[in-house]
CSV table of C-alpha atoms in Angstrom, one decimal:
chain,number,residue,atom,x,y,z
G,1,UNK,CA,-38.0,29.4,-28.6
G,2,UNK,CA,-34.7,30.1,-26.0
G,3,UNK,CA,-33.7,33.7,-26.5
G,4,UNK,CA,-29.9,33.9,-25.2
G,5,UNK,CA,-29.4,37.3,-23.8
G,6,UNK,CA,-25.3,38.3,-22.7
G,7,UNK,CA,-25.3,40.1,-19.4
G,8,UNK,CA,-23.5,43.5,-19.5
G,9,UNK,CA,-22.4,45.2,-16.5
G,10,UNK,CA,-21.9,49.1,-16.6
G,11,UNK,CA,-19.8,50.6,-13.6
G,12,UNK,CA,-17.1,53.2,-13.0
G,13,UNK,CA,-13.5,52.2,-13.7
G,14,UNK,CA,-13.4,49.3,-11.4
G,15,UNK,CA,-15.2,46.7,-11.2
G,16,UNK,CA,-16.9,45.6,-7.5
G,17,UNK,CA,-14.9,43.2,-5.9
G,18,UNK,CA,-16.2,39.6,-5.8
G,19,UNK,CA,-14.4,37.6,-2.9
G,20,UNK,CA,-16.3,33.6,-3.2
G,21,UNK,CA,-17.2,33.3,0.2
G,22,UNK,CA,-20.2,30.7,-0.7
G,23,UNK,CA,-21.0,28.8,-4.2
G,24,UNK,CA,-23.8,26.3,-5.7
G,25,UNK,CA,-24.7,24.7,-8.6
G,26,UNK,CA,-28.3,24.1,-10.1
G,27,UNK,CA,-29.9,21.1,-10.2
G,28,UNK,CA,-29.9,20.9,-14.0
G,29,UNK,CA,-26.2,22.3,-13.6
G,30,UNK,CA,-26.9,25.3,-16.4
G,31,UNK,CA,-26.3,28.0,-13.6
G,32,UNK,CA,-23.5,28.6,-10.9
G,33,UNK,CA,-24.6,31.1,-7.9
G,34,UNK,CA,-21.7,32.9,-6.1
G,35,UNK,CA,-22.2,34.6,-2.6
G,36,UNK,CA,-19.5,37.0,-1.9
G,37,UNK,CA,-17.4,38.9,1.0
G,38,UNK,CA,-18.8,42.0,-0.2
G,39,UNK,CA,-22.5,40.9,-0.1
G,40,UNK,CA,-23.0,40.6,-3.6
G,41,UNK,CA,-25.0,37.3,-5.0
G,42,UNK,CA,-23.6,36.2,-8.7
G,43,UNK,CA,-25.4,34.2,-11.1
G,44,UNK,CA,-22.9,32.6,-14.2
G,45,UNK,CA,-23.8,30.4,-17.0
G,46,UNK,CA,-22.2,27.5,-18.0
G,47,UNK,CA,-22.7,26.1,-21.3
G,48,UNK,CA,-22.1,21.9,-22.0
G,49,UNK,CA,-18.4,22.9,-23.1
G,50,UNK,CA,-17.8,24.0,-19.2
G,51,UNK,CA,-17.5,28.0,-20.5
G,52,UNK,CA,-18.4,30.4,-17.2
G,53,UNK,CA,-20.3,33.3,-18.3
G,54,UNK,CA,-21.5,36.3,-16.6
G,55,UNK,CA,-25.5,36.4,-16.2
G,56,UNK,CA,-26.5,38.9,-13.3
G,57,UNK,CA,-24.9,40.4,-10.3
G,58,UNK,CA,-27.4,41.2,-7.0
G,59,UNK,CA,-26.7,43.9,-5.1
G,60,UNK,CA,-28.6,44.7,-1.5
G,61,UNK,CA,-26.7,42.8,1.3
G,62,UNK,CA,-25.2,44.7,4.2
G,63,UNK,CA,-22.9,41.6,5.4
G,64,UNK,CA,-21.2,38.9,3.5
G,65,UNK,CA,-22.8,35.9,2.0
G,66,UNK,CA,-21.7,33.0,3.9
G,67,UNK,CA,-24.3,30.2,2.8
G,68,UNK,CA,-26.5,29.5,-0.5
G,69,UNK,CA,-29.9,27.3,-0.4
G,70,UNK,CA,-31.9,26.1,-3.3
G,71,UNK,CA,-35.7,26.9,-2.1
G,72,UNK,CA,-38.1,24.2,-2.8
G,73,UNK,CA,-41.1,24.0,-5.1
């Protein structure tokens, strides 16, 4: 059984910026991951409609994220 869970994000009274510096798509294209200027890594849903939804945001990089790589099995 797939449990869907919505992300929720809980900050102050602005949200971190997210400048796309670097994007990638899944192999079985259910999941978008976003690099950013600001170091963060995004990971977004996307249903069969094409609908972007929130899943997680990483924290932890001191420099911008310039490149994404799938690792291998």
């Amino acid at each position: 059984m797939k449990v869907s869970v919505q992300a929720v994000a809980a900050w102050g009274k602005i949200a971190p910026s997210h400048s796309i510096t670097a994007i990638m798509i899944t192999d079985d294209q259910q999941t978008i991951v976003t690099g950013s200027q600001e170091g963060q890594i995004c990971l977004w849903g996307l249903s069969s409609e094409l609908k972007i939804s929130s899943k997680e945001i990483l924290f932890g990089h001191t420099a911008s994220v310039t490149c994404l790589a799938k690792a291998r099995e």
